[in-house]
Amino acid sequence: MNASEMSNSAFGDSMRILDVRTPAEYETARIPNSHNIPLADLNRHAERLAEADGTRLLVVCQSGGRARQAAAVLDEHGHRDAVVLEGGLNAWRASGHDVEQGEPKWTLERQVRLTAGAIVATSIAASLWVPKARFLAGAVGGGLVFAAVTDTCAMGNLLSRLPYNRGSRADIDAAAHRLAA
């Protein structure tokens, strides 16, 4: 679904917004009336969401990749009415739609860039003393190429599990309950 064709008022009672970004990203900026269940926790709640007959889900992330993965998870569990917001929150914001702002925190994509850059810089510097350390930089580069080609990110999945990026279980359970209601 294209952000420029949408508005919050177009959803009605039968559509809910599922934001699959990390809680830290969600707290920073979110679509009004959205509910946060991070992609890493979605399997745990997918069946409950699939049982909500007649409820359409608009699945959102930062740029679209995680939302597509989430829609596939929901589809595997029988939820056939999940629609991905193409371009994610970035496209929503660019289309001029309302965004609720919270306390700024680093997005998962920014954390991945920092981590990958730090590993590459450190391994290149270390290769002055330990020549084989340069292979770590090559492995990170290969991982980034793979992430781009497959539109997945193993490093992002790992970073999303850090305490900084986690929300409380109570918040996630409450969001799942509201989405399935």
PDB file of C-alpha atoms in Angstrom:
ATOM      1  CA  MET A   1       0.000   0.000   0.000  1.00  0.00           C
ATOM      2  CA  ASN A   2       1.341   3.414  -0.917  1.00  0.00           C
ATOM      3  CA  ALA A   3       1.651   6.090   1.803  1.00  0.00           C
ATOM      4  CA  SER A   4       0.623   8.934  -0.496  1.00  0.00           C
ATOM      5  CA  GLU A   5      -2.773   7.257  -1.066  1.00  0.00           C
ATOM      6  CA  MET A   6      -3.543   6.892   2.625  1.00  0.00           C
ATOM      7  CA  SER A   7      -4.626   8.826   5.671  1.00  0.00           C
ATOM      8  CA  ASN A   8      -5.388   7.797   9.244  1.00  0.00           C
ATOM      9  CA  SER A   9      -9.083   8.475   8.680  1.00  0.00           C
ATOM     10  CA  ALA A  10      -9.163   5.968   5.797  1.00  0.00           C
ATOM     11  CA  PHE A  11      -8.572   3.004   8.112  1.00  0.00           C
ATOM     12  CA  GLY A  12     -11.938   2.800   9.793  1.00  0.00           C
ATOM     13  CA  ASP A  13     -12.608   0.301  12.584  1.00  0.00           C
ATOM     14  CA  SER A  14     -11.653  -2.750  10.544  1.00  0.00           C
ATOM     15  CA  MET A  15      -7.985  -1.783  10.012  1.00  0.00           C
ATOM     16  CA  ARG A  16      -5.294  -1.560  12.648  1.00  0.00           C
ATOM     17  CA  ILE A  17      -1.678  -0.401  12.321  1.00  0.00           C
ATOM     18  CA  LEU A  18       1.022  -2.864  13.410  1.00  0.00           C
ATOM     19  CA  ASP A  19       4.476  -1.303  13.811  1.00  0.00           C
ATOM     20  CA  VAL A  20       7.173  -4.022  13.824  1.00  0.00           C
ATOM     21  CA  ARG A  21      10.153  -1.776  14.604  1.00  0.00           C
ATOM     22  CA  THR A  22      12.021  -2.003  17.890  1.00  0.00           C
ATOM     23  CA  PRO A  23      10.414  -0.355  20.922  1.00  0.00           C
ATOM     24  CA  ALA A  24      13.213   2.248  20.903  1.00  0.00           C
ATOM     25  CA  GLU A  25      12.379   3.201  17.304  1.00  0.00           C
ATOM     26  CA  TYR A  26       8.656   3.184  18.080  1.00  0.00           C
ATOM     27  CA  GLU A  27       9.120   5.475  21.083  1.00  0.00           C
ATOM     28  CA  THR A  28      11.051   7.947  18.916  1.00  0.00           C
ATOM     29  CA  ALA A  29       8.423   8.348  16.173  1.00  0.00           C
ATOM     30  CA  ARG A  30       5.255   6.489  15.245  1.00  0.00           C
ATOM     31  CA  ILE A  31       2.068   6.680  13.228  1.00  0.00           C
ATOM     32  CA  PRO A  32      -0.801   7.818  15.489  1.00  0.00           C
ATOM     33  CA  ASN A  33      -2.967   4.944  16.775  1.00  0.00           C
ATOM     34  CA  SER A  34      -0.359   2.333  15.834  1.00  0.00           C
ATOM     35  CA  HIS A  35       0.545  -0.652  18.018  1.00  0.00           C
ATOM     36  CA  ASN A  36       4.081  -1.966  18.492  1.00  0.00           C
ATOM     37  CA  ILE A  37       4.998  -5.645  18.320  1.00  0.00           C
ATOM     38  CA  PRO A  38       8.655  -5.930  17.249  1.00  0.00           C
ATOM     39  CA  LEU A  39       9.434  -8.352  14.429  1.00  0.00           C
ATOM     40  CA  ALA A  40      11.550 -10.419  16.846  1.00  0.00           C
ATOM     41  CA  ASP A  41       8.427 -11.011  19.011  1.00  0.00           C
ATOM     42  CA  LEU A  42       5.848 -11.416  16.260  1.00  0.00           C
ATOM     43  CA  ASN A  43       5.898 -15.234  16.061  1.00  0.00           C
ATOM     44  CA  ARG A  44       4.745 -15.376  19.669  1.00  0.00           C
ATOM     45  CA  HIS A  45       1.605 -13.342  18.866  1.00  0.00           C
ATOM     46  CA  ALA A  46       0.927 -14.207  15.207  1.00  0.00           C
ATOM     47  CA  GLU A  47      -1.711 -16.869  15.884  1.00  0.00           C
ATOM     48  CA  ARG A  48      -3.709 -14.541  18.141  1.00  0.00           C
ATOM     49  CA  LEU A  49      -3.617 -11.868  15.435  1.00  0.00           C
ATOM     50  CA  ALA A  50      -4.674 -14.409  12.787  1.00  0.00           C
ATOM     51  CA  GLU A  51      -7.741 -15.323  14.868  1.00  0.00           C
ATOM     52  CA  ALA A  52      -9.046 -11.737  14.728  1.00  0.00           C
ATOM     53  CA  ASP A  53     -11.583 -12.191  11.939  1.00  0.00           C
ATOM     54  CA  GLY A  54     -12.235  -9.165   9.763  1.00  0.00           C
ATOM     55  CA  THR A  55      -9.339  -7.145  11.160  1.00  0.00           C
ATOM     56  CA  ARG A  56      -7.025  -5.844   8.476  1.00  0.00           C
ATOM     57  CA  LEU A  57      -3.490  -4.994   9.537  1.00  0.00           C
ATOM     58  CA  LEU A  58      -1.351  -2.290   8.001  1.00  0.00           C
ATOM     59  CA  VAL A  59       2.197  -3.478   8.763  1.00  0.00           C
ATOM     60  CA  VAL A  60       4.808  -0.738   9.171  1.00  0.00           C
ATOM     61  CA  CYS A  61       8.547  -0.531   9.826  1.00  0.00           C
ATOM     62  CA  GLN A  62      11.129   2.153   9.104  1.00  0.00           C
ATOM     63  CA  SER A  63      11.528   1.541   5.359  1.00  0.00           C
ATOM     64  CA  GLY A  64       9.532  -1.580   4.413  1.00  0.00           C
ATOM     65  CA  GLY A  65      11.892  -4.561   4.742  1.00  0.00           C
ATOM     66  CA  ARG A  66      10.900  -5.731   8.210  1.00  0.00           C
ATOM     67  CA  ALA A  67       7.227  -5.098   7.415  1.00  0.00           C
ATOM     68  CA  ARG A  68       7.454  -7.503   4.453  1.00  0.00           C
ATOM     69  CA  GLN A  69       9.038 -10.130   6.718  1.00  0.00           C
ATOM     70  CA  ALA A  70       6.280  -9.568   9.289  1.00  0.00           C
ATOM     71  CA  ALA A  71       3.541  -9.910   6.656  1.00  0.00           C
ATOM     72  CA  ALA A  72       5.072 -13.247   5.626  1.00  0.00           C
ATOM     73  CA  VAL A  73       5.041 -14.421   9.274  1.00  0.00           C
ATOM     74  CA  LEU A  74       1.400 -13.376   9.643  1.00  0.00           C
ATOM     75  CA  ASP A  75       0.517 -15.134   6.387  1.00  0.00           C
ATOM     76  CA  GLU A  76       2.201 -18.344   7.619  1.00  0.00           C
ATOM     77  CA  HIS A  77      -0.036 -18.221  10.696  1.00  0.00           C
ATOM     78  CA  GLY A  78      -3.211 -17.690   8.666  1.00  0.00           C
ATOM     79  CA  HIS A  79      -3.629 -13.902   8.755  1.00  0.00           C
ATOM     80  CA  ARG A  80      -4.390 -13.139   5.103  1.00  0.00           C
ATOM     81  CA  ASP A  81      -5.391  -9.479   5.601  1.00  0.00           C
ATOM     82  CA  ALA A  82      -1.962  -7.978   6.335  1.00  0.00           C
ATOM     83  CA  VAL A  83      -0.923  -5.125   4.038  1.00  0.00           C
ATOM     84  CA  VAL A  84       2.595  -3.651   3.979  1.00  0.00           C
ATOM     85  CA  LEU A  85       3.070   0.115   3.961  1.00  0.00           C
ATOM     86  CA  GLU A  86       5.607   0.477   1.149  1.00  0.00           C
ATOM     87  CA  GLY A  87       8.514   2.653   2.219  1.00  0.00           C
ATOM     88  CA  GLY A  88       7.462   2.404   5.868  1.00  0.00           C
ATOM     89  CA  LEU A  89       7.474   5.325   8.268  1.00  0.00           C
ATOM     90  CA  ASN A  90       9.935   7.153   6.010  1.00  0.00           C
ATOM     91  CA  ALA A  91       7.371   7.193   3.170  1.00  0.00           C
ATOM     92  CA  TRP A  92       4.542   8.030   5.580  1.00  0.00           C
ATOM     93  CA  ARG A  93       6.442  11.069   6.837  1.00  0.00           C
ATOM     94  CA  ALA A  94       7.511  12.101   3.304  1.00  0.00           C
ATOM     95  CA  SER A  95       3.840  12.025   2.224  1.00  0.00           C
ATOM     96  CA  GLY A  96       3.029  14.637   4.855  1.00  0.00           C
ATOM     97  CA  HIS A  97       1.036  12.402   7.205  1.00  0.00           C
ATOM     98  CA  ASP A  98       0.986  12.939  10.962  1.00  0.00           C
ATOM     99  CA  VAL A  99       3.760  11.357  13.008  1.00  0.00           C
ATOM    100  CA  GLU A 100       3.840  11.337  16.810  1.00  0.00           C
ATOM    101  CA  GLN A 101       7.301  12.307  18.045  1.00  0.00           C
ATOM    102  CA  GLY A 102       8.854  10.984  21.236  1.00  0.00           C
ATOM    103  CA  GLU A 103      12.303  11.039  22.776  1.00  0.00           C
ATOM    104  CA  PRO A 104      14.942  10.642  20.034  1.00  0.00           C
ATOM    105  CA  LYS A 105      16.734   7.282  19.995  1.00  0.00           C
ATOM    106  CA  TRP A 106      18.910   5.706  17.353  1.00  0.00           C
ATOM    107  CA  THR A 107      17.065   3.726  14.683  1.00  0.00           C
ATOM    108  CA  LEU A 108      18.052   0.119  14.123  1.00  0.00           C
ATOM    109  CA  GLU A 109      19.450   1.007  10.692  1.00  0.00           C
ATOM    110  CA  ARG A 110      21.713   3.636  12.263  1.00  0.00           C
ATOM    111  CA  GLN A 111      22.876   1.125  14.882  1.00  0.00           C
ATOM    112  CA  VAL A 112      23.737  -1.353  12.104  1.00  0.00           C
ATOM    113  CA  ARG A 113      25.783   1.287  10.255  1.00  0.00           C
ATOM    114  CA  LEU A 114      27.689   2.168  13.444  1.00  0.00           C
ATOM    115  CA  THR A 115      28.365  -1.466  14.332  1.00  0.00           C
ATOM    116  CA  ALA A 116      29.428  -2.458  10.815  1.00  0.00           C
ATOM    117  CA  GLY A 117      31.647   0.611  10.467  1.00  0.00           C
ATOM    118  CA  ALA A 118      33.260   0.042  13.861  1.00  0.00           C
ATOM    119  CA  ILE A 119      33.987  -3.615  13.067  1.00  0.00           C
ATOM    120  CA  VAL A 120      35.495  -2.728   9.678  1.00  0.00           C
ATOM    121  CA  ALA A 121      37.619   0.145  11.033  1.00  0.00           C
ATOM    122  CA  THR A 122      38.827  -1.903  14.007  1.00  0.00           C
ATOM    123  CA  SER A 123      39.664  -4.972  11.926  1.00  0.00           C
ATOM    124  CA  ILE A 124      41.591  -2.903   9.359  1.00  0.00           C
ATOM    125  CA  ALA A 125      43.557  -1.197  12.148  1.00  0.00           C
ATOM    126  CA  ALA A 126      44.171  -4.566  13.839  1.00  0.00           C
ATOM    127  CA  SER A 127      45.420  -6.020  10.543  1.00  0.00           C
ATOM    128  CA  LEU A 128      48.567  -3.892  10.965  1.00  0.00           C
ATOM    129  CA  TRP A 129      49.550  -6.312  13.762  1.00  0.00           C
ATOM    130  CA  VAL A 130      47.448  -9.355  12.877  1.00  0.00           C
ATOM    131  CA  PRO A 131      47.191  -9.541   9.071  1.00  0.00           C
ATOM    132  CA  LYS A 132      44.303 -12.033   9.072  1.00  0.00           C
ATOM    133  CA  ALA A 133      42.083  -9.497  10.904  1.00  0.00           C
ATOM    134  CA  ARG A 134      41.338  -7.938   7.513  1.00  0.00           C
ATOM    135  CA  PHE A 135      39.152 -10.938   6.722  1.00  0.00           C
ATOM    136  CA  LEU A 136      36.698  -9.753   9.374  1.00  0.00           C
ATOM    137  CA  ALA A 137      36.246  -6.528   7.396  1.00  0.00           C
ATOM    138  CA  GLY A 138      35.634  -8.627   4.284  1.00  0.00           C
ATOM    139  CA  ALA A 139      33.067 -10.745   6.115  1.00  0.00           C
ATOM    140  CA  VAL A 140      31.172  -7.640   7.247  1.00  0.00           C
ATOM    141  CA  GLY A 141      31.258  -6.288   3.689  1.00  0.00           C
ATOM    142  CA  GLY A 142      29.936  -9.593   2.363  1.00  0.00           C
ATOM    143  CA  GLY A 143      27.204  -9.563   5.000  1.00  0.00           C
ATOM    144  CA  LEU A 144      26.155  -6.056   3.971  1.00  0.00           C
ATOM    145  CA  VAL A 145      25.978  -7.108   0.304  1.00  0.00           C
ATOM    146  CA  PHE A 146      23.888 -10.152   1.259  1.00  0.00           C
ATOM    147  CA  ALA A 147      21.617  -7.941   3.387  1.00  0.00           C
ATOM    148  CA  ALA A 148      21.065  -5.589   0.452  1.00  0.00           C
ATOM    149  CA  VAL A 149      20.354  -8.382  -2.049  1.00  0.00           C
ATOM    150  CA  THR A 150      17.941 -10.285   0.222  1.00  0.00           C
ATOM    151  CA  ASP A 151      16.457  -7.227   1.985  1.00  0.00           C
ATOM    152  CA  THR A 152      17.166  -8.861   5.352  1.00  0.00           C
ATOM    153  CA  CYS A 153      19.716  -7.961   7.992  1.00  0.00           C
ATOM    154  CA  ALA A 154      21.204 -10.515  10.381  1.00  0.00           C
ATOM    155  CA  MET A 155      23.106  -7.801  12.257  1.00  0.00           C
ATOM    156  CA  GLY A 156      19.889  -5.809  12.673  1.00  0.00           C
ATOM    157  CA  ASN A 157      18.107  -8.902  13.981  1.00  0.00           C
ATOM    158  CA  LEU A 158      20.862  -9.390  16.567  1.00  0.00           C
ATOM    159  CA  LEU A 159      20.924  -5.723  17.584  1.00  0.00           C
ATOM    160  CA  SER A 160      17.128  -5.685  17.972  1.00  0.00           C
ATOM    161  CA  ARG A 161      17.532  -8.130  20.861  1.00  0.00           C
ATOM    162  CA  LEU A 162      19.702  -5.754  22.918  1.00  0.00           C
ATOM    163  CA  PRO A 163      18.064  -4.236  26.036  1.00  0.00           C
ATOM    164  CA  TYR A 164      18.196  -0.747  24.463  1.00  0.00           C
ATOM    165  CA  ASN A 165      15.891  -1.945  21.690  1.00  0.00           C
ATOM    166  CA  ARG A 166      13.523  -4.071  23.768  1.00  0.00           C
ATOM    167  CA  GLY A 167      10.193  -3.064  25.199  1.00  0.00           C
ATOM    168  CA  SER A 168       8.544  -4.561  28.222  1.00  0.00           C
ATOM    169  CA  ARG A 169       6.586  -7.801  27.790  1.00  0.00           C
ATOM    170  CA  ALA A 170       3.512  -6.084  29.224  1.00  0.00           C
ATOM    171  CA  ASP A 171       3.565  -3.439  26.493  1.00  0.00           C
ATOM    172  CA  ILE A 172       3.904  -6.045  23.731  1.00  0.00           C
ATOM    173  CA  ASP A 173       1.174  -8.281  25.187  1.00  0.00           C
ATOM    174  CA  ALA A 174      -1.155  -5.276  25.512  1.00  0.00           C
ATOM    175  CA  ALA A 175      -0.475  -4.268  21.899  1.00  0.00           C
ATOM    176  CA  ALA A 176      -1.255  -7.802  20.698  1.00  0.00           C
ATOM    177  CA  HIS A 177      -4.494  -7.762  22.686  1.00  0.00           C
ATOM    178  CA  ARG A 178      -5.564  -4.397  21.194  1.00  0.00           C
ATOM    179  CA  LEU A 179      -4.724  -5.527  17.654  1.00  0.00           C
ATOM    180  CA  ALA A 180      -6.672  -8.772  18.013  1.00  0.00           C
ATOM    181  CA  ALA A 181      -9.713  -7.120  19.634  1.00  0.00           C
TER     182      ALA A 181
END
